[in-house]
Structures are given as C-alpha cells and as structure tokens.
Amino acid sequence: MLKVEIDSGSGFCFGVTTAIRKAEEELGEKGALCCLGDIVHNNAEVERLSTLGLRTIGHKELRTLPGGTRVLLRAHGEPPATYTLAAERGLEIIDATCPVVIQLQRRIRRVYEEDPRPQIIIYGKRGHAEVLGLVGQTEGEAIVVETLEEAQAAVIDKNRPLCLFSQTTKSLEGYRAVGEHFKSQMASPDLLRVFDTVCRQVSGRLSSIEDFASRHDVILFVCGKKSSNGHALYEACLHKNSRSHMVDSPGAIRKEWFANGESVGICGATSTPLWLMEACRDKVETIAKSL
Ligand code: SF4
C-alpha cells in the first residue's frame, strides 16, 4: 500500500498568500478586478482566480484602461513609473506588494539618494518583475548581474563606494560568491556594502526539500512551467532522489512511476497552491487502489 505525504514546507510564501487573499477579498466585495501580470507563476491558480473575476493584464493594457478601473499589484512589486502612470490615468491601485519587497525597494531608494551616489549592483534575474521594480528605484541606473560570471564581467570603479543588493528569491550561496568577488575587486573593503536581502521564506527551502526528497521512494514535484524557483527546487529533489517527477496537474501523473514504491512525497514551489498538491495526492491514492 502506498503512503502519501504532502511536504508541509512547500507551497505559497506569505507574500503570495497575502496577495491572493487580498485579491479574493476585493473580488468578493466589489467584483471584477485586474491584476498587473500573473498573480503567481502557476496557471492552475491563475485560472481559478480568473473564474472569480480576476483578469490578468500587461503593462501596455494599463495605458488603455478607463479611469476608475481597479488594478491589483502583485507581491513582486512595481517600479515608481507604474504608480505615476496609474495616477495619471485615474486608476485605483490595490497594492499587494510583499512587505519584504517594499522594504528592499526603500533601502535601494535610500542608497540611490545618498550624496555622493554610490554604484548600485543588483544580483537578480534580468527582466523579472521584482528586479524591474528594484531597478526602477534608481531611475534605471543600477547594474543587474544574474550570475557570478556576469559579476566578474561587470565594469565597476574600484575607487568609488559600491552597494550590493539581491533579488529576494536568489540563492544565499550565489549571493555570497558574488559579494566575495566584489570585495576582492575594491581598492578598500570599506568601499563595499553588501545588504542582506535574500528572503528566508525561500532560501531555507532548498535544504528542507532535499531532506524530504531523501525520505521517500517517489517524489512528485508539483509546479507551473513558468516558475524559476520551481525548477531550482525540482533539480534539488532530483539530485537526492532519481525517482522525482515534475507535474503541473493530477492528469500528468503516471501509474508506472509507483511500481515497487512504498512512500510517495508530494512537494512544490513557492508558487504551488496547496489545493493542487492535495488534488495530486487524491490521484495517487486512486492509482494505489488499482496497483
Ligand atoms: S519570496 Fe519572500 S519576499 Fe518574495 S514574495 Fe515571498 S515572502 Fe515576499
């Protein structure tokens, strides 16, 4: 008989949970609502909320919405230009930016306003919504580096102060390596300030999911295809357990994966809703009865 366990550490971080709750409250009280970008990188959850009246729009469409339209800003945050545009067009902003991201945006803004202005580097994914919001605090001046190699190739002035920040979802290990690199480049170590901005809601998950993957015969990693955090966590599962499978819905689960398996672990990314992991558990339990 198969035993199935859902990883209690998997699923939405508190920033995403809060944004979704806010969307549900607004939809319940006042009806239809627009969301600027996918509220979470998970199609199943986006579809569930769209049936409640949440419509995902892009930045181009923001320019064409009639005044008074209610627009939710998701947990990733937005650059100041978005707030300016919304005010100009008379849109009503419902701000669900995660408080951790707001604090990071403010820290970057404060550093940018220092006189003399330091060089600012952000370790993050170029073009990611959160990173666009961070770079926006510096009028587009901050340099973004995605990897250690890019950090090594970045052109900096070793005699001028440099401030280093990280996107909240980057790995602590990668950030430390990038910090060490810049430390070795500066004319004096005092010229470098490294801000501790990796969110612990995500950074602790890598080691806990590895433990979880080692404890089971078969792992089902439930995740939308667009989640970058999901791909990193799935690789960690696969590294510890070669019988790990990534699925985006119960329909993708195959009976043959469970031959000779006794325990099945179900886990997911920070963008995976609990209800989807539970639906996958139900599917495994149905399969178990037919084995
Ligand atoms: S990962 Fe952290 S900073 Fe990002 S939305 Fe979630 S709680 Fe907020």
Tab-separated table of C-alpha atoms and ligand atoms in Angstrom:
chain	number	residue	atom	x	y	z
A	1	MET	CA	0.000	0.000	0.000
A	2	LEU	CA	1.350	3.436	-0.955
A	3	LYS	CA	1.791	6.006	1.794
A	4	VAL	CA	1.488	9.618	0.622
A	5	GLU	CA	2.830	12.696	2.403
A	6	ILE	CA	2.475	16.347	1.384
A	7	ASP	CA	5.506	18.445	2.339
A	8	SER	CA	4.340	20.941	4.975
A	9	GLY	CA	7.153	23.340	3.941
A	10	SER	CA	6.010	23.554	0.303
A	11	GLY	CA	3.512	25.957	-1.192
A	12	PHE	CA	2.960	29.693	-1.228
A	13	CYS	CA	5.260	32.010	0.680
A	14	PHE	CA	3.498	34.522	2.911
A	15	GLY	CA	3.855	37.341	0.327
A	16	VAL	CA	1.958	35.352	-2.315
A	17	THR	CA	-0.600	34.054	0.211
A	18	THR	CA	-1.337	37.626	1.305
A	19	ALA	CA	-1.655	38.900	-2.302
A	20	ILE	CA	-4.098	36.109	-3.196
A	21	ARG	CA	-6.150	36.714	-0.064
A	22	LYS	CA	-6.303	40.412	-0.917
A	23	ALA	CA	-7.468	39.586	-4.472
A	24	GLU	CA	-10.158	37.234	-3.140
A	25	GLU	CA	-11.398	39.840	-0.644
A	26	GLU	CA	-11.576	42.543	-3.319
A	27	LEU	CA	-13.334	40.194	-5.769
A	28	GLY	CA	-15.814	39.179	-3.080
A	29	GLU	CA	-16.603	42.752	-2.009
A	30	LYS	CA	-16.522	44.709	-5.247
A	31	GLY	CA	-16.386	42.188	-8.134
A	32	ALA	CA	-14.143	42.196	-11.225
A	33	LEU	CA	-10.523	43.207	-10.728
A	34	CYS	CA	-7.457	43.487	-12.984
A	35	CYS	CA	-4.066	42.137	-11.928
A	36	LEU	CA	-0.900	43.555	-13.478
A	37	GLY	CA	0.913	40.351	-14.565
A	38	ASP	CA	0.180	36.803	-13.350
A	39	ILE	CA	-0.583	36.975	-9.622
A	40	VAL	CA	1.524	33.821	-9.213
A	41	HIS	CA	3.560	31.711	-11.657
A	42	ASN	CA	1.040	28.903	-11.630
A	43	ASN	CA	-1.540	28.564	-14.417
A	44	ALA	CA	-3.970	26.474	-12.369
A	45	GLU	CA	-4.166	29.140	-9.639
A	46	VAL	CA	-4.406	31.970	-12.197
A	47	GLU	CA	-7.291	30.111	-13.880
A	48	ARG	CA	-9.040	29.521	-10.534
A	49	LEU	CA	-8.888	33.238	-9.737
A	50	SER	CA	-9.990	34.186	-13.268
A	51	THR	CA	-13.233	32.262	-12.701
A	52	LEU	CA	-13.798	34.559	-9.694
A	53	GLY	CA	-13.321	37.640	-11.903
A	54	LEU	CA	-9.572	38.381	-11.764
A	55	ARG	CA	-8.319	39.463	-15.199
A	56	THR	CA	-4.566	39.441	-15.873
A	57	ILE	CA	-3.353	42.424	-17.878
A	58	GLY	CA	0.043	43.593	-19.169
A	59	HIS	CA	1.756	46.987	-18.832
A	60	LYS	CA	0.630	48.023	-22.334
A	61	GLU	CA	-3.006	47.494	-21.423
A	62	LEU	CA	-2.559	49.627	-18.299
A	63	ARG	CA	-2.309	52.633	-20.641
A	64	THR	CA	-5.710	51.950	-22.179
A	65	LEU	CA	-7.842	51.171	-19.106
A	66	PRO	CA	-10.688	53.586	-18.324
A	67	GLY	CA	-10.278	55.801	-15.233
A	68	GLY	CA	-11.530	54.227	-12.013
A	69	THR	CA	-10.524	50.680	-13.026
A	70	ARG	CA	-9.221	48.739	-10.027
A	71	VAL	CA	-5.764	47.240	-10.582
A	72	LEU	CA	-4.025	44.887	-8.164
A	73	LEU	CA	-0.217	44.989	-7.961
A	74	ARG	CA	1.132	41.529	-7.116
A	75	ALA	CA	3.701	40.542	-4.473
A	76	HIS	CA	6.719	41.156	-6.788
A	77	GLY	CA	6.171	44.920	-6.684
A	78	GLU	CA	6.391	47.588	-9.368
A	79	PRO	CA	8.711	50.484	-10.234
A	80	PRO	CA	7.644	54.072	-9.376
A	81	ALA	CA	6.743	54.653	-13.058
A	82	THR	CA	3.771	52.285	-12.717
A	83	TYR	CA	2.329	54.283	-9.796
A	84	THR	CA	2.831	57.527	-11.727
A	85	LEU	CA	1.061	56.137	-14.795
A	86	ALA	CA	-1.815	54.785	-12.698
A	87	ALA	CA	-2.257	58.191	-11.016
A	88	GLU	CA	-2.206	59.994	-14.389
A	89	ARG	CA	-4.894	57.662	-15.755
A	90	GLY	CA	-7.038	57.793	-12.599
A	91	LEU	CA	-6.749	54.054	-11.890
A	92	GLU	CA	-7.407	52.681	-8.417
A	93	ILE	CA	-4.346	50.748	-7.218
A	94	ILE	CA	-4.750	47.854	-4.803
A	95	ASP	CA	-1.204	47.332	-3.672
A	96	ALA	CA	-0.382	43.729	-2.737
A	97	THR	CA	3.396	44.189	-2.931
A	98	CYS	CA	5.041	41.919	-0.346
A	99	PRO	CA	6.241	43.957	2.678
A	100	VAL	CA	9.686	42.351	2.328
A	101	VAL	CA	9.927	43.647	-1.261
A	102	ILE	CA	8.685	47.110	-0.220
A	103	GLN	CA	11.417	47.269	2.413
A	104	LEU	CA	14.034	46.266	-0.176
A	105	GLN	CA	12.779	48.896	-2.649
A	106	ARG	CA	13.060	51.559	0.083
A	107	ARG	CA	16.602	50.526	1.016
A	108	ILE	CA	17.693	50.783	-2.609
A	109	ARG	CA	15.983	54.173	-2.971
A	110	ARG	CA	17.708	55.499	0.165
A	111	VAL	CA	21.109	54.402	-1.101
A	112	TYR	CA	20.385	55.887	-4.527
A	113	GLU	CA	19.598	59.235	-2.902
A	114	GLU	CA	22.875	59.357	-0.959
A	115	ASP	CA	25.270	62.144	-1.854
A	116	PRO	CA	27.702	61.255	-3.340
A	117	ARG	CA	25.709	58.492	-5.047
A	118	PRO	CA	27.323	55.018	-4.787
A	119	GLN	CA	27.414	52.457	-7.565
A	120	ILE	CA	24.499	50.025	-7.167
A	121	ILE	CA	24.531	46.401	-8.269
A	122	ILE	CA	21.539	44.058	-8.047
A	123	TYR	CA	22.073	40.302	-8.165
A	124	GLY	CA	18.873	39.046	-9.804
A	125	LYS	CA	17.134	37.813	-12.920
A	126	ARG	CA	17.172	40.453	-15.640
A	127	GLY	CA	13.633	41.363	-16.726
A	128	HIS	CA	11.986	39.653	-13.720
A	129	ALA	CA	9.122	41.760	-12.369
A	130	GLU	CA	10.695	42.173	-8.918
A	131	VAL	CA	14.034	43.216	-10.433
A	132	LEU	CA	12.333	45.759	-12.710
A	133	GLY	CA	10.737	47.227	-9.586
A	134	LEU	CA	14.134	47.413	-7.860
A	135	VAL	CA	15.984	48.935	-10.808
A	136	GLY	CA	13.138	51.455	-11.080
A	137	GLN	CA	14.166	52.865	-7.663
A	138	THR	CA	17.416	54.017	-9.270
A	139	GLU	CA	15.931	55.580	-12.429
A	140	GLY	CA	17.336	52.570	-14.321
A	141	GLU	CA	20.955	53.202	-13.196
A	142	ALA	CA	21.566	50.015	-11.164
A	143	ILE	CA	23.566	47.281	-12.884
A	144	VAL	CA	21.901	43.841	-12.846
A	145	VAL	CA	24.060	40.705	-12.687
A	146	GLU	CA	22.416	37.301	-12.973
A	147	THR	CA	25.423	35.087	-12.280
A	148	LEU	CA	28.928	35.131	-10.804
A	149	GLU	CA	30.291	35.221	-14.367
A	150	GLU	CA	28.282	38.350	-15.103
A	151	ALA	CA	29.507	39.889	-11.850
A	152	GLN	CA	33.083	39.163	-12.916
A	153	ALA	CA	32.433	40.844	-16.275
A	154	ALA	CA	30.713	43.923	-14.776
A	155	VAL	CA	32.578	47.199	-15.226
A	156	ILE	CA	32.921	48.955	-11.853
A	157	ASP	CA	35.004	51.781	-10.430
A	158	LYS	CA	37.042	50.146	-7.650
A	159	ASN	CA	37.702	53.532	-6.026
A	160	ARG	CA	34.036	54.520	-5.601
A	161	PRO	CA	31.597	53.145	-2.984
A	162	LEU	CA	29.571	50.191	-4.229
A	163	CYS	CA	26.319	48.842	-2.755
A	164	LEU	CA	25.230	45.281	-3.489
A	165	PHE	CA	21.648	44.025	-3.218
A	166	SER	CA	19.983	40.748	-4.129
A	167	GLN	CA	16.564	39.906	-5.544
A	168	THR	CA	14.668	38.254	-2.669
A	169	THR	CA	14.494	34.812	-4.297
A	170	LYS	CA	18.160	34.353	-5.281
A	171	SER	CA	20.239	31.688	-3.540
A	172	LEU	CA	22.251	32.699	-0.480
A	173	GLU	CA	25.206	30.712	-1.743
A	174	GLY	CA	25.274	32.509	-5.110
A	175	TYR	CA	24.899	35.897	-3.407
A	176	ARG	CA	27.806	35.193	-1.066
A	177	ALA	CA	30.031	34.289	-4.033
A	178	VAL	CA	29.066	37.498	-5.859
A	179	GLY	CA	29.740	39.506	-2.673
A	180	GLU	CA	33.173	37.895	-2.277
A	181	HIS	CA	34.001	38.726	-5.871
A	182	PHE	CA	33.242	42.440	-5.476
A	183	LYS	CA	35.088	42.523	-2.149
A	184	SER	CA	38.201	41.282	-3.924
A	185	GLN	CA	37.843	43.985	-6.580
A	186	MET	CA	37.532	47.110	-4.445
A	187	ALA	CA	40.546	49.312	-3.670
A	188	SER	CA	39.482	49.120	0.011
A	189	PRO	CA	36.981	46.699	1.652
A	190	ASP	CA	35.242	49.714	3.300
A	191	LEU	CA	34.018	50.839	-0.099
A	192	LEU	CA	31.679	47.817	-0.394
A	193	ARG	CA	28.353	47.487	1.418
A	194	VAL	CA	26.547	44.139	0.970
A	195	PHE	CA	22.880	44.255	2.024
A	196	ASP	CA	21.319	41.065	3.380
A	197	THR	CA	18.224	40.949	1.160
A	198	VAL	CA	17.629	37.272	0.316
A	199	CYS	CA	14.187	36.272	1.637
A	200	ARG	CA	14.432	33.464	4.188
A	201	GLN	CA	10.943	32.248	3.188
A	202	VAL	CA	12.640	30.797	0.100
A	203	SER	CA	16.318	30.304	0.943
A	204	GLY	CA	15.598	27.714	3.663
A	205	ARG	CA	13.540	25.575	1.319
A	206	LEU	CA	16.399	24.069	-0.629
A	207	SER	CA	17.822	22.074	2.263
A	208	SER	CA	14.411	21.125	3.691
A	209	ILE	CA	13.172	19.870	0.317
A	210	GLU	CA	16.346	17.800	-0.103
A	211	ASP	CA	15.635	16.106	3.242
A	212	PHE	CA	12.039	15.500	2.174
A	213	ALA	CA	13.119	14.002	-1.198
A	214	SER	CA	15.538	11.605	0.537
A	215	ARG	CA	12.803	10.303	2.849
A	216	HIS	CA	10.510	8.964	0.077
A	217	ASP	CA	10.702	6.323	-2.669
A	218	VAL	CA	8.981	8.521	-5.244
A	219	ILE	CA	8.666	12.321	-5.384
A	220	LEU	CA	6.008	14.279	-7.235
A	221	PHE	CA	7.099	17.878	-7.615
A	222	VAL	CA	4.010	19.951	-8.441
A	223	CYS	CA	4.804	23.185	-10.217
A	224	GLY	CA	3.857	25.503	-13.093
A	225	LYS	CA	6.244	25.525	-16.058
A	226	LYS	CA	6.984	29.274	-15.640
A	227	SER	CA	8.285	29.095	-12.064
A	228	SER	CA	12.065	29.663	-11.959
A	229	ASN	CA	12.110	28.935	-8.227
A	230	GLY	CA	10.279	25.661	-9.044
A	231	HIS	CA	12.914	24.470	-11.486
A	232	ALA	CA	15.692	25.042	-8.927
A	233	LEU	CA	13.787	23.140	-6.213
A	234	TYR	CA	12.928	20.290	-8.603
A	235	GLU	CA	16.618	19.910	-9.527
A	236	ALA	CA	17.385	19.634	-5.785
A	237	CYS	CA	14.789	16.820	-5.466
A	238	LEU	CA	16.182	15.008	-8.498
A	239	HIS	CA	19.690	15.275	-7.112
A	240	LYS	CA	18.588	13.466	-3.925
A	241	ASN	CA	16.028	11.121	-5.471
A	242	SER	CA	16.237	9.946	-9.103
A	243	ARG	CA	12.557	8.918	-8.964
A	244	SER	CA	11.430	12.549	-8.813
A	245	HIS	CA	8.852	13.710	-11.373
A	246	MET	CA	7.694	17.224	-12.147
A	247	VAL	CA	3.942	17.521	-12.814
A	248	ASP	CA	1.695	20.535	-13.319
A	249	SER	CA	-1.617	18.723	-12.706
A	250	PRO	CA	-3.007	15.380	-11.451
A	251	GLY	CA	-3.563	14.399	-15.118
A	252	ALA	CA	0.213	14.268	-15.686
A	253	ILE	CA	0.756	11.548	-13.022
A	254	ARG	CA	1.663	8.092	-14.468
A	255	LYS	CA	0.791	4.781	-12.806
A	256	GLU	CA	4.112	3.161	-13.789
A	257	TRP	CA	6.069	5.602	-11.566
A	258	PHE	CA	4.833	3.789	-8.456
A	259	ALA	CA	5.913	0.205	-9.214
A	260	ASN	CA	7.956	-1.056	-6.227
A	261	GLY	CA	7.439	2.211	-4.368
A	262	GLU	CA	6.037	2.361	-0.862
A	263	SER	CA	6.149	6.004	0.059
A	264	VAL	CA	5.322	8.971	-2.139
A	265	GLY	CA	6.245	12.539	-1.236
A	266	ILE	CA	4.386	15.458	-2.780
A	267	CYS	CA	6.033	18.854	-2.726
A	268	GLY	CA	6.157	22.027	-4.794
A	269	ALA	CA	7.436	25.548	-5.382
A	270	THR	CA	6.562	28.799	-3.586
A	271	SER	CA	4.003	29.305	-6.380
A	272	THR	CA	2.256	25.934	-5.923
A	273	PRO	CA	-1.179	26.087	-4.263
A	274	LEU	CA	-1.939	23.569	-1.520
A	275	TRP	CA	-5.208	22.554	-3.233
A	276	LEU	CA	-3.222	21.415	-6.300
A	277	MET	CA	-0.887	19.268	-4.182
A	278	GLU	CA	-3.970	17.791	-2.472
A	279	ALA	CA	-5.545	17.001	-5.865
A	280	CYS	CA	-2.310	15.183	-6.823
A	281	ARG	CA	-2.427	13.241	-3.540
A	282	ASP	CA	-6.025	12.172	-4.318
A	283	LYS	CA	-4.926	10.974	-7.761
A	284	VAL	CA	-2.067	8.914	-6.269
A	285	GLU	CA	-4.466	7.366	-3.750
A	286	THR	CA	-6.813	6.384	-6.601
A	287	ILE	CA	-3.895	4.852	-8.508
A	288	ALA	CA	-2.792	2.990	-5.348
A	289	LYS	CA	-6.128	1.178	-5.222
A	290	SER	CA	-5.567	-0.181	-8.742
A	291	LEU	CA	-1.993	-1.433	-8.176
B	1	SF4	S1	9.629	35.138	-1.505
B	1	SF4	FE1	9.724	36.432	0.327
B	1	SF4	S2	9.932	38.492	-0.472
B	1	SF4	FE2	9.235	37.252	-2.178
B	1	SF4	S3	7.016	37.441	-2.116
B	1	SF4	FE3	7.537	35.636	-0.912
B	1	SF4	S4	7.687	36.355	1.215
B	1	SF4	FE4	7.785	38.148	-0.138
